[in-house]
Amino acid sequence: MVIDYKKFELYGKIVFEKAVIRPPFSKPNIMEDEACFLHILEGVGIEVSENNEEKVLAKESILMKCGNYVAKMRSDKEGGVYSAFAVHFYPDVLKTIYHNDLPKFLKSNDKDLVKMDMTKVASNLLIDKFIQEFLVYFDNPSLISSDLLELKLKEIILLLHNSQNGEAIKLILSNLFSPQQYSLQQIVETHLYRNITVEELATICNMSISTFKREFKKAFNDNPANYIRAKKMVKAKELIKQTNLRINEIAEECGYEDVSHFSNTFFKFFGKYPTFYRLT
């Protein structure tokens, strides 16, 4: 549930926003022609892309290039909230504020294309100061002008470019608007053992749930729920046989948050609960 939401627009696009949410909360985040810098103020954010998943804790930041994402918002304490600050980058807005003369590091370079769609941004005194100072404007919107928004966009781009993990960020910045293409099979295999729903997989594939199920059937000759559950159970059985991991750790490795749900599913597949299966 959204408790509070504030935004600033530039040339008809949302460029800065702040949200306070009562978790747990999830939403699709399809960025076809957009990139995003996200800073978690409170709680925990989990960003799931076509080929990766990143957990972002409070006071941490992440930079995401255009692509298909699912955003999961969680609390890091009982009764807590999730709140975040975001900056959105659009090619048409950037071309306008730079008068069609983009800095070299924002220009696409095909030879630098890599399968990297997001990266953590190391904590940085200047970036932290930028965020804290900008948050004041949400409570004082009369202080904001289009000129100031342009300056602030340029400022955060330069701060990111000069940050500690600059090489990864530079690669993403130079390909902010060049999406990496992934097949349905690649996306499914990447997320097989994560805590992700069929609906969320469909979102990441940028398909409706009916289209996703139809294409999944063509690719794997099974429906998504059956195929993914079976793969998880095979992995669980191997981990029980070959490792000394505790059952709750194995459940987590196979993408289950609820250990009892994991144990019941295992029983349905193999006729024994995980603990007894290990003993025999």
Short mmCIF file of N, CA and C in Angstrom, two decimals, residues 6-153:
data_model
loop_
_atom_site.label_atom_id
_atom_site.label_comp_id
_atom_site.label_asym_id
_atom_site.label_seq_id
_atom_site.Cartn_x
_atom_site.Cartn_y
_atom_site.Cartn_z
N LYS A 6 5.49 11.47 -3.89
CA LYS A 6 5.74 12.81 -4.40
C LYS A 6 6.65 12.71 -5.62
N LYS A 7 6.47 13.65 -6.57
CA LYS A 7 7.25 13.56 -7.80
C LYS A 7 7.47 14.96 -8.38
N PHE A 8 8.49 15.04 -9.25
CA PHE A 8 8.74 16.23 -10.04
C PHE A 8 8.89 15.80 -11.50
N GLU A 9 8.23 16.54 -12.38
CA GLU A 9 8.28 16.22 -13.81
C GLU A 9 9.07 17.27 -14.57
N LEU A 10 9.69 16.82 -15.66
CA LEU A 10 10.43 17.72 -16.55
C LEU A 10 10.11 17.30 -17.97
N TYR A 11 9.61 18.24 -18.78
CA TYR A 11 9.21 17.97 -20.15
C TYR A 11 8.23 16.80 -20.24
N GLY A 12 7.31 16.76 -19.28
CA GLY A 12 6.25 15.76 -19.29
C GLY A 12 6.64 14.38 -18.79
N LYS A 13 7.86 14.22 -18.26
CA LYS A 13 8.32 12.92 -17.75
C LYS A 13 8.67 13.04 -16.26
N ILE A 14 8.37 12.00 -15.49
CA ILE A 14 8.76 11.98 -14.08
C ILE A 14 10.27 11.80 -14.00
N VAL A 15 10.96 12.73 -13.38
CA VAL A 15 12.42 12.63 -13.29
C VAL A 15 12.91 12.38 -11.87
N PHE A 16 12.21 12.92 -10.88
CA PHE A 16 12.56 12.67 -9.49
C PHE A 16 11.30 12.24 -8.75
N GLU A 17 11.43 11.24 -7.89
CA GLU A 17 10.27 10.83 -7.10
C GLU A 17 10.70 10.21 -5.78
N LYS A 18 9.76 10.27 -4.83
CA LYS A 18 9.97 9.67 -3.52
C LYS A 18 8.69 8.95 -3.13
N ALA A 19 8.82 7.73 -2.64
CA ALA A 19 7.65 6.95 -2.26
C ALA A 19 7.85 6.33 -0.89
N VAL A 20 6.77 6.29 -0.12
CA VAL A 20 6.75 5.56 1.16
C VAL A 20 5.65 4.52 1.04
N ILE A 21 6.01 3.26 1.30
CA ILE A 21 5.09 2.14 1.04
C ILE A 21 5.03 1.22 2.25
N ARG A 22 3.82 0.70 2.49
CA ARG A 22 3.66 -0.31 3.54
C ARG A 22 3.91 -1.68 2.93
N PRO A 23 5.02 -2.32 3.26
CA PRO A 23 5.35 -3.62 2.65
C PRO A 23 4.60 -4.76 3.34
N PRO A 24 4.61 -5.96 2.71
CA PRO A 24 5.27 -6.28 1.44
C PRO A 24 4.47 -5.76 0.25
N PHE A 25 5.19 -5.38 -0.79
CA PHE A 25 4.56 -4.79 -1.97
C PHE A 25 5.44 -5.12 -3.17
N SER A 26 4.82 -5.47 -4.27
CA SER A 26 5.56 -5.76 -5.50
C SER A 26 4.88 -5.08 -6.66
N LYS A 27 5.68 -4.71 -7.66
CA LYS A 27 5.08 -4.11 -8.85
C LYS A 27 5.99 -4.32 -10.05
N PRO A 28 5.40 -4.44 -11.24
CA PRO A 28 6.22 -4.53 -12.45
C PRO A 28 6.87 -3.18 -12.71
N ASN A 29 8.07 -3.20 -13.28
CA ASN A 29 8.79 -1.97 -13.57
C ASN A 29 9.39 -2.11 -14.97
N ILE A 30 8.57 -1.83 -15.98
CA ILE A 30 8.99 -1.99 -17.37
C ILE A 30 9.59 -0.67 -17.85
N MET A 31 10.88 -0.70 -18.16
CA MET A 31 11.57 0.52 -18.58
C MET A 31 12.08 0.34 -20.01
N GLU A 32 11.19 0.51 -20.97
CA GLU A 32 11.55 0.29 -22.38
C GLU A 32 12.48 1.37 -22.91
N ASP A 33 12.26 2.59 -22.47
CA ASP A 33 13.06 3.70 -22.97
C ASP A 33 13.41 4.62 -21.79
N GLU A 34 14.00 4.02 -20.79
CA GLU A 34 14.21 4.73 -19.52
C GLU A 34 15.26 3.98 -18.71
N ALA A 35 15.99 4.71 -17.89
CA ALA A 35 16.91 4.11 -16.93
C ALA A 35 16.63 4.75 -15.58
N CYS A 36 17.15 4.15 -14.51
CA CYS A 36 16.76 4.61 -13.18
C CYS A 36 17.89 4.45 -12.17
N PHE A 37 18.05 5.48 -11.34
CA PHE A 37 18.92 5.41 -10.16
C PHE A 37 18.00 5.35 -8.96
N LEU A 38 18.17 4.31 -8.13
CA LEU A 38 17.28 4.10 -6.99
C LEU A 38 18.08 4.05 -5.70
N HIS A 39 17.64 4.83 -4.71
CA HIS A 39 18.29 4.84 -3.40
C HIS A 39 17.25 4.46 -2.35
N ILE A 40 17.55 3.43 -1.56
CA ILE A 40 16.62 2.99 -0.52
C ILE A 40 16.85 3.81 0.75
N LEU A 41 15.80 4.47 1.21
CA LEU A 41 15.87 5.26 2.44
C LEU A 41 15.57 4.39 3.66
N GLU A 42 14.54 3.55 3.55
CA GLU A 42 14.17 2.62 4.61
C GLU A 42 13.72 1.30 3.99
N GLY A 43 13.95 0.21 4.71
CA GLY A 43 13.51 -1.09 4.25
C GLY A 43 14.50 -1.77 3.32
N VAL A 44 13.99 -2.69 2.51
CA VAL A 44 14.82 -3.47 1.59
C VAL A 44 14.13 -3.53 0.23
N GLY A 45 14.89 -3.28 -0.82
CA GLY A 45 14.36 -3.41 -2.17
C GLY A 45 15.00 -4.60 -2.87
N ILE A 46 14.20 -5.37 -3.58
CA ILE A 46 14.72 -6.49 -4.38
C ILE A 46 14.35 -6.21 -5.83
N GLU A 47 15.36 -6.00 -6.66
CA GLU A 47 15.14 -5.71 -8.07
C GLU A 47 15.47 -6.96 -8.88
N VAL A 48 14.48 -7.43 -9.62
CA VAL A 48 14.64 -8.64 -10.43
C VAL A 48 14.59 -8.24 -11.91
N SER A 49 15.67 -8.54 -12.63
CA SER A 49 15.73 -8.22 -14.06
C SER A 49 15.72 -9.50 -14.87
N GLU A 50 15.90 -9.38 -16.19
CA GLU A 50 15.90 -10.57 -17.03
C GLU A 50 16.99 -11.56 -16.65
N ASN A 51 18.15 -11.08 -16.22
CA ASN A 51 19.25 -12.01 -15.98
C ASN A 51 19.91 -11.84 -14.61
N ASN A 52 19.22 -11.18 -13.69
CA ASN A 52 19.87 -10.94 -12.40
C ASN A 52 18.83 -10.62 -11.33
N GLU A 53 19.31 -10.61 -10.10
CA GLU A 53 18.51 -10.17 -8.96
C GLU A 53 19.44 -9.50 -7.97
N GLU A 54 19.06 -8.31 -7.51
CA GLU A 54 19.88 -7.57 -6.56
C GLU A 54 19.03 -7.17 -5.36
N LYS A 55 19.58 -7.42 -4.18
CA LYS A 55 18.95 -6.95 -2.94
C LYS A 55 19.62 -5.65 -2.54
N VAL A 56 18.82 -4.60 -2.34
CA VAL A 56 19.34 -3.29 -2.01
C VAL A 56 18.84 -2.92 -0.61
N LEU A 57 19.77 -2.76 0.31
CA LEU A 57 19.42 -2.46 1.70
C LEU A 57 19.27 -0.96 1.91
N ALA A 58 18.75 -0.59 3.08
CA ALA A 58 18.62 0.82 3.42
C ALA A 58 19.97 1.51 3.34
N LYS A 59 19.97 2.71 2.77
CA LYS A 59 21.17 3.55 2.57
C LYS A 59 22.03 3.06 1.41
N GLU A 60 21.54 2.08 0.64
CA GLU A 60 22.25 1.61 -0.54
C GLU A 60 21.54 2.08 -1.80
N SER A 61 22.27 2.06 -2.92
CA SER A 61 21.71 2.54 -4.19
C SER A 61 22.01 1.54 -5.31
N ILE A 62 21.24 1.67 -6.38
CA ILE A 62 21.44 0.82 -7.55
C ILE A 62 21.14 1.63 -8.80
N LEU A 63 21.86 1.34 -9.88
CA LEU A 63 21.62 1.98 -11.17
C LEU A 63 21.14 0.91 -12.14
N MET A 64 20.01 1.15 -12.78
CA MET A 64 19.40 0.16 -13.69
C MET A 64 19.23 0.77 -15.07
N LYS A 65 19.68 0.05 -16.10
CA LYS A 65 19.48 0.51 -17.47
C LYS A 65 18.10 0.06 -17.95
N CYS A 66 17.73 0.45 -19.16
CA CYS A 66 16.41 0.09 -19.65
C CYS A 66 16.27 -1.43 -19.71
N GLY A 67 15.06 -1.91 -19.47
CA GLY A 67 14.80 -3.34 -19.44
C GLY A 67 13.52 -3.64 -18.69
N ASN A 68 13.28 -4.91 -18.43
CA ASN A 68 12.08 -5.35 -17.73
C ASN A 68 12.45 -5.80 -16.33
N TYR A 69 11.78 -5.23 -15.35
CA TYR A 69 12.09 -5.52 -13.95
C TYR A 69 10.82 -5.80 -13.16
N VAL A 70 11.00 -6.51 -12.06
CA VAL A 70 9.98 -6.59 -11.02
C VAL A 70 10.60 -6.03 -9.76
N ALA A 71 9.91 -5.07 -9.15
CA ALA A 71 10.42 -4.44 -7.92
C ALA A 71 9.65 -5.01 -6.74
N LYS A 72 10.41 -5.54 -5.76
CA LYS A 72 9.80 -6.08 -4.54
C LYS A 72 10.24 -5.22 -3.37
N MET A 73 9.29 -4.74 -2.59
CA MET A 73 9.59 -3.86 -1.47
C MET A 73 9.30 -4.60 -0.17
N ARG A 74 10.28 -4.60 0.72
CA ARG A 74 10.16 -5.31 1.98
C ARG A 74 10.59 -4.39 3.13
N SER A 75 10.17 -4.77 4.34
CA SER A 75 10.59 -4.03 5.52
C SER A 75 11.79 -4.74 6.15
N ASP A 76 12.64 -3.98 6.84
CA ASP A 76 13.76 -4.60 7.53
C ASP A 76 13.53 -4.67 9.04
N LYS A 77 12.30 -4.34 9.45
CA LYS A 77 11.93 -4.47 10.86
C LYS A 77 10.42 -4.60 10.97
N GLU A 78 9.96 -5.19 12.05
CA GLU A 78 8.53 -5.42 12.23
C GLU A 78 7.78 -4.09 12.27
N GLY A 79 6.75 -4.01 11.44
CA GLY A 79 5.95 -2.79 11.42
C GLY A 79 6.59 -1.65 10.68
N GLY A 80 7.75 -1.90 10.05
CA GLY A 80 8.47 -0.84 9.36
C GLY A 80 7.89 -0.54 7.99
N VAL A 81 8.41 0.50 7.35
CA VAL A 81 7.97 0.87 6.02
C VAL A 81 9.13 0.75 5.04
N TYR A 82 8.79 0.83 3.78
CA TYR A 82 9.78 0.92 2.71
C TYR A 82 9.68 2.31 2.13
N SER A 83 10.80 2.99 2.00
CA SER A 83 10.78 4.29 1.33
C SER A 83 12.02 4.40 0.45
N ALA A 84 11.85 5.10 -0.67
CA ALA A 84 12.95 5.17 -1.63
C ALA A 84 12.89 6.48 -2.41
N PHE A 85 14.06 6.87 -2.91
CA PHE A 85 14.22 8.05 -3.74
C PHE A 85 14.71 7.57 -5.10
N ALA A 86 14.12 8.07 -6.18
CA ALA A 86 14.49 7.60 -7.52
C ALA A 86 14.70 8.77 -8.47
N VAL A 87 15.65 8.57 -9.37
CA VAL A 87 15.90 9.52 -10.46
C VAL A 87 15.75 8.75 -11.77
N HIS A 88 14.96 9.29 -12.69
CA HIS A 88 14.71 8.61 -13.96
C HIS A 88 15.40 9.37 -15.09
N PHE A 89 16.00 8.59 -15.99
CA PHE A 89 16.71 9.16 -17.13
C PHE A 89 16.01 8.73 -18.42
N TYR A 90 15.69 9.70 -19.27
CA TYR A 90 15.06 9.43 -20.56
C TYR A 90 15.94 10.02 -21.65
N PRO A 91 16.11 9.32 -22.77
CA PRO A 91 17.00 9.85 -23.82
C PRO A 91 16.56 11.20 -24.36
N ASP A 92 15.24 11.40 -24.55
CA ASP A 92 14.79 12.68 -25.10
C ASP A 92 15.00 13.82 -24.12
N VAL A 93 14.80 13.54 -22.81
CA VAL A 93 15.03 14.57 -21.80
C VAL A 93 16.51 14.92 -21.72
N LEU A 94 17.38 13.90 -21.75
CA LEU A 94 18.82 14.16 -21.67
C LEU A 94 19.31 14.94 -22.90
N LYS A 95 18.80 14.58 -24.07
CA LYS A 95 19.20 15.32 -25.27
C LYS A 95 18.79 16.78 -25.18
N THR A 96 17.63 17.02 -24.56
CA THR A 96 17.15 18.40 -24.43
C THR A 96 18.02 19.20 -23.46
N ILE A 97 18.32 18.61 -22.30
CA ILE A 97 19.07 19.38 -21.31
C ILE A 97 20.53 19.56 -21.70
N TYR A 98 21.04 18.64 -22.56
CA TYR A 98 22.42 18.78 -23.05
C TYR A 98 22.45 19.43 -24.44
N HIS A 99 21.30 19.92 -24.89
CA HIS A 99 21.20 20.60 -26.18
C HIS A 99 21.75 19.73 -27.31
N ASN A 100 21.32 18.45 -27.27
CA ASN A 100 21.70 17.46 -28.31
C ASN A 100 23.20 17.20 -28.39
N ASP A 101 23.90 17.57 -27.36
CA ASP A 101 25.35 17.31 -27.32
C ASP A 101 25.66 16.50 -26.06
N LEU A 102 25.28 15.23 -26.09
CA LEU A 102 25.45 14.36 -24.92
C LEU A 102 26.92 14.19 -24.58
N PRO A 103 27.24 14.13 -23.28
CA PRO A 103 28.62 13.80 -22.89
C PRO A 103 29.02 12.45 -23.50
N LYS A 104 30.30 12.30 -23.77
CA LYS A 104 30.79 11.09 -24.44
C LYS A 104 30.40 9.83 -23.67
N PHE A 105 30.43 9.90 -22.34
CA PHE A 105 30.16 8.69 -21.56
C PHE A 105 28.68 8.29 -21.58
N LEU A 106 27.80 9.12 -22.14
CA LEU A 106 26.39 8.76 -22.27
C LEU A 106 26.05 8.25 -23.67
N LYS A 107 27.03 8.24 -24.54
CA LYS A 107 26.78 7.79 -25.91
C LYS A 107 27.02 6.30 -26.04
N SER A 108 26.10 5.63 -26.71
CA SER A 108 26.18 4.17 -26.86
C SER A 108 27.44 3.77 -27.60
N ASN A 109 28.06 2.71 -27.08
CA ASN A 109 29.28 2.19 -27.70
C ASN A 109 29.10 0.69 -27.84
N ASP A 110 28.82 0.24 -29.05
CA ASP A 110 28.48 -1.17 -29.27
C ASP A 110 29.54 -2.13 -28.76
N LYS A 111 30.80 -1.75 -28.85
CA LYS A 111 31.85 -2.68 -28.42
C LYS A 111 31.84 -2.87 -26.90
N ASP A 112 31.20 -1.95 -26.18
CA ASP A 112 31.15 -2.06 -24.73
C ASP A 112 29.86 -2.71 -24.24
N LEU A 113 29.01 -3.16 -25.18
CA LEU A 113 27.77 -3.79 -24.76
C LEU A 113 28.08 -5.04 -23.93
N VAL A 114 27.53 -5.11 -22.75
CA VAL A 114 27.76 -6.25 -21.87
C VAL A 114 26.43 -6.68 -21.29
N LYS A 115 26.39 -7.91 -20.80
CA LYS A 115 25.15 -8.40 -20.19
C LYS A 115 25.08 -7.92 -18.75
N MET A 116 25.06 -6.62 -18.59
CA MET A 116 24.96 -6.03 -17.26
C MET A 116 23.82 -5.02 -17.30
N ASP A 117 22.74 -5.32 -16.60
CA ASP A 117 21.59 -4.43 -16.65
C ASP A 117 21.43 -3.58 -15.40
N MET A 118 22.18 -3.91 -14.35
CA MET A 118 22.12 -3.08 -13.15
C MET A 118 23.37 -3.31 -12.31
N THR A 119 23.71 -2.32 -11.51
CA THR A 119 24.88 -2.44 -10.63
C THR A 119 24.64 -1.63 -9.37
N LYS A 120 25.15 -2.13 -8.26
CA LYS A 120 25.10 -1.38 -7.02
C LYS A 120 25.98 -0.15 -7.15
N VAL A 121 25.58 0.93 -6.51
CA VAL A 121 26.37 2.16 -6.48
C VAL A 121 26.96 2.31 -5.09
N ALA A 122 28.28 2.29 -5.00
CA ALA A 122 28.94 2.37 -3.69
C ALA A 122 28.56 3.65 -2.97
N SER A 123 28.37 3.54 -1.66
CA SER A 123 28.05 4.71 -0.85
C SER A 123 29.13 5.76 -1.03
N ASN A 124 28.70 7.00 -1.13
CA ASN A 124 29.58 8.07 -1.54
C ASN A 124 29.10 9.35 -0.86
N LEU A 125 30.01 10.07 -0.23
CA LEU A 125 29.63 11.27 0.52
C LEU A 125 28.89 12.27 -0.36
N LEU A 126 29.35 12.47 -1.59
CA LEU A 126 28.73 13.46 -2.47
C LEU A 126 27.34 13.02 -2.92
N ILE A 127 27.19 11.73 -3.26
CA ILE A 127 25.87 11.23 -3.66
C ILE A 127 24.91 11.28 -2.47
N ASP A 128 25.38 10.86 -1.29
CA ASP A 128 24.53 10.92 -0.10
C ASP A 128 24.08 12.35 0.19
N LYS A 129 25.00 13.29 0.05
CA LYS A 129 24.68 14.70 0.29
C LYS A 129 23.68 15.21 -0.74
N PHE A 130 23.85 14.80 -1.99
CA PHE A 130 22.92 15.18 -3.05
C PHE A 130 21.50 14.72 -2.70
N ILE A 131 21.39 13.46 -2.28
CA ILE A 131 20.07 12.89 -1.97
C ILE A 131 19.42 13.63 -0.80
N GLN A 132 20.17 13.81 0.28
CA GLN A 132 19.62 14.48 1.46
C GLN A 132 19.19 15.90 1.14
N GLU A 133 19.96 16.59 0.33
CA GLU A 133 19.59 17.96 -0.03
C GLU A 133 18.37 17.98 -0.93
N PHE A 134 18.29 17.01 -1.85
CA PHE A 134 17.15 17.02 -2.77
C PHE A 134 15.85 16.67 -2.06
N LEU A 135 15.91 15.82 -1.04
CA LEU A 135 14.69 15.42 -0.33
C LEU A 135 13.96 16.63 0.24
N VAL A 136 14.69 17.69 0.54
CA VAL A 136 14.07 18.92 1.08
C VAL A 136 13.06 19.49 0.09
N TYR A 137 13.33 19.35 -1.20
CA TYR A 137 12.44 19.92 -2.21
C TYR A 137 11.06 19.26 -2.24
N PHE A 138 10.99 17.99 -1.86
CA PHE A 138 9.69 17.33 -1.85
C PHE A 138 8.74 17.97 -0.84
N ASP A 139 9.30 18.52 0.23
CA ASP A 139 8.48 19.22 1.23
C ASP A 139 8.33 20.70 0.92
N ASN A 140 9.09 21.17 -0.07
CA ASN A 140 9.05 22.58 -0.47
C ASN A 140 9.02 22.69 -1.99
N PRO A 141 7.97 22.18 -2.62
CA PRO A 141 7.94 22.12 -4.09
C PRO A 141 7.99 23.49 -4.77
N SER A 142 7.62 24.54 -4.06
CA SER A 142 7.66 25.87 -4.67
C SER A 142 9.08 26.31 -5.00
N LEU A 143 10.07 25.64 -4.40
CA LEU A 143 11.47 26.00 -4.66
C LEU A 143 11.99 25.41 -5.98
N ILE A 144 11.22 24.49 -6.55
CA ILE A 144 11.67 23.78 -7.74
C ILE A 144 11.29 24.53 -9.02
N SER A 145 12.22 24.54 -9.97
CA SER A 145 11.96 25.09 -11.30
C SER A 145 12.54 24.12 -12.33
N SER A 146 12.17 24.29 -13.59
CA SER A 146 12.70 23.41 -14.63
C SER A 146 14.21 23.57 -14.76
N ASP A 147 14.71 24.79 -14.60
CA ASP A 147 16.16 25.01 -14.66
C ASP A 147 16.88 24.25 -13.56
N LEU A 148 16.29 24.26 -12.37
CA LEU A 148 16.92 23.55 -11.25
C LEU A 148 16.88 22.04 -11.48
N LEU A 149 15.77 21.53 -12.01
CA LEU A 149 15.68 20.09 -12.29
C LEU A 149 16.72 19.68 -13.33
N GLU A 150 16.94 20.51 -14.32
CA GLU A 150 17.97 20.22 -15.33
C GLU A 150 19.35 20.15 -14.67
N LEU A 151 19.65 21.12 -13.82
CA LEU A 151 20.94 21.14 -13.14
C LEU A 151 21.12 19.91 -12.26
N LYS A 152 20.06 19.54 -11.56
CA LYS A 152 20.14 18.39 -10.64
C LYS A 152 20.31 17.08 -11.42
N LEU A 153 19.67 16.97 -12.57
CA LEU A 153 19.87 15.77 -13.40
C LEU A 153 21.32 15.66 -13.85
#
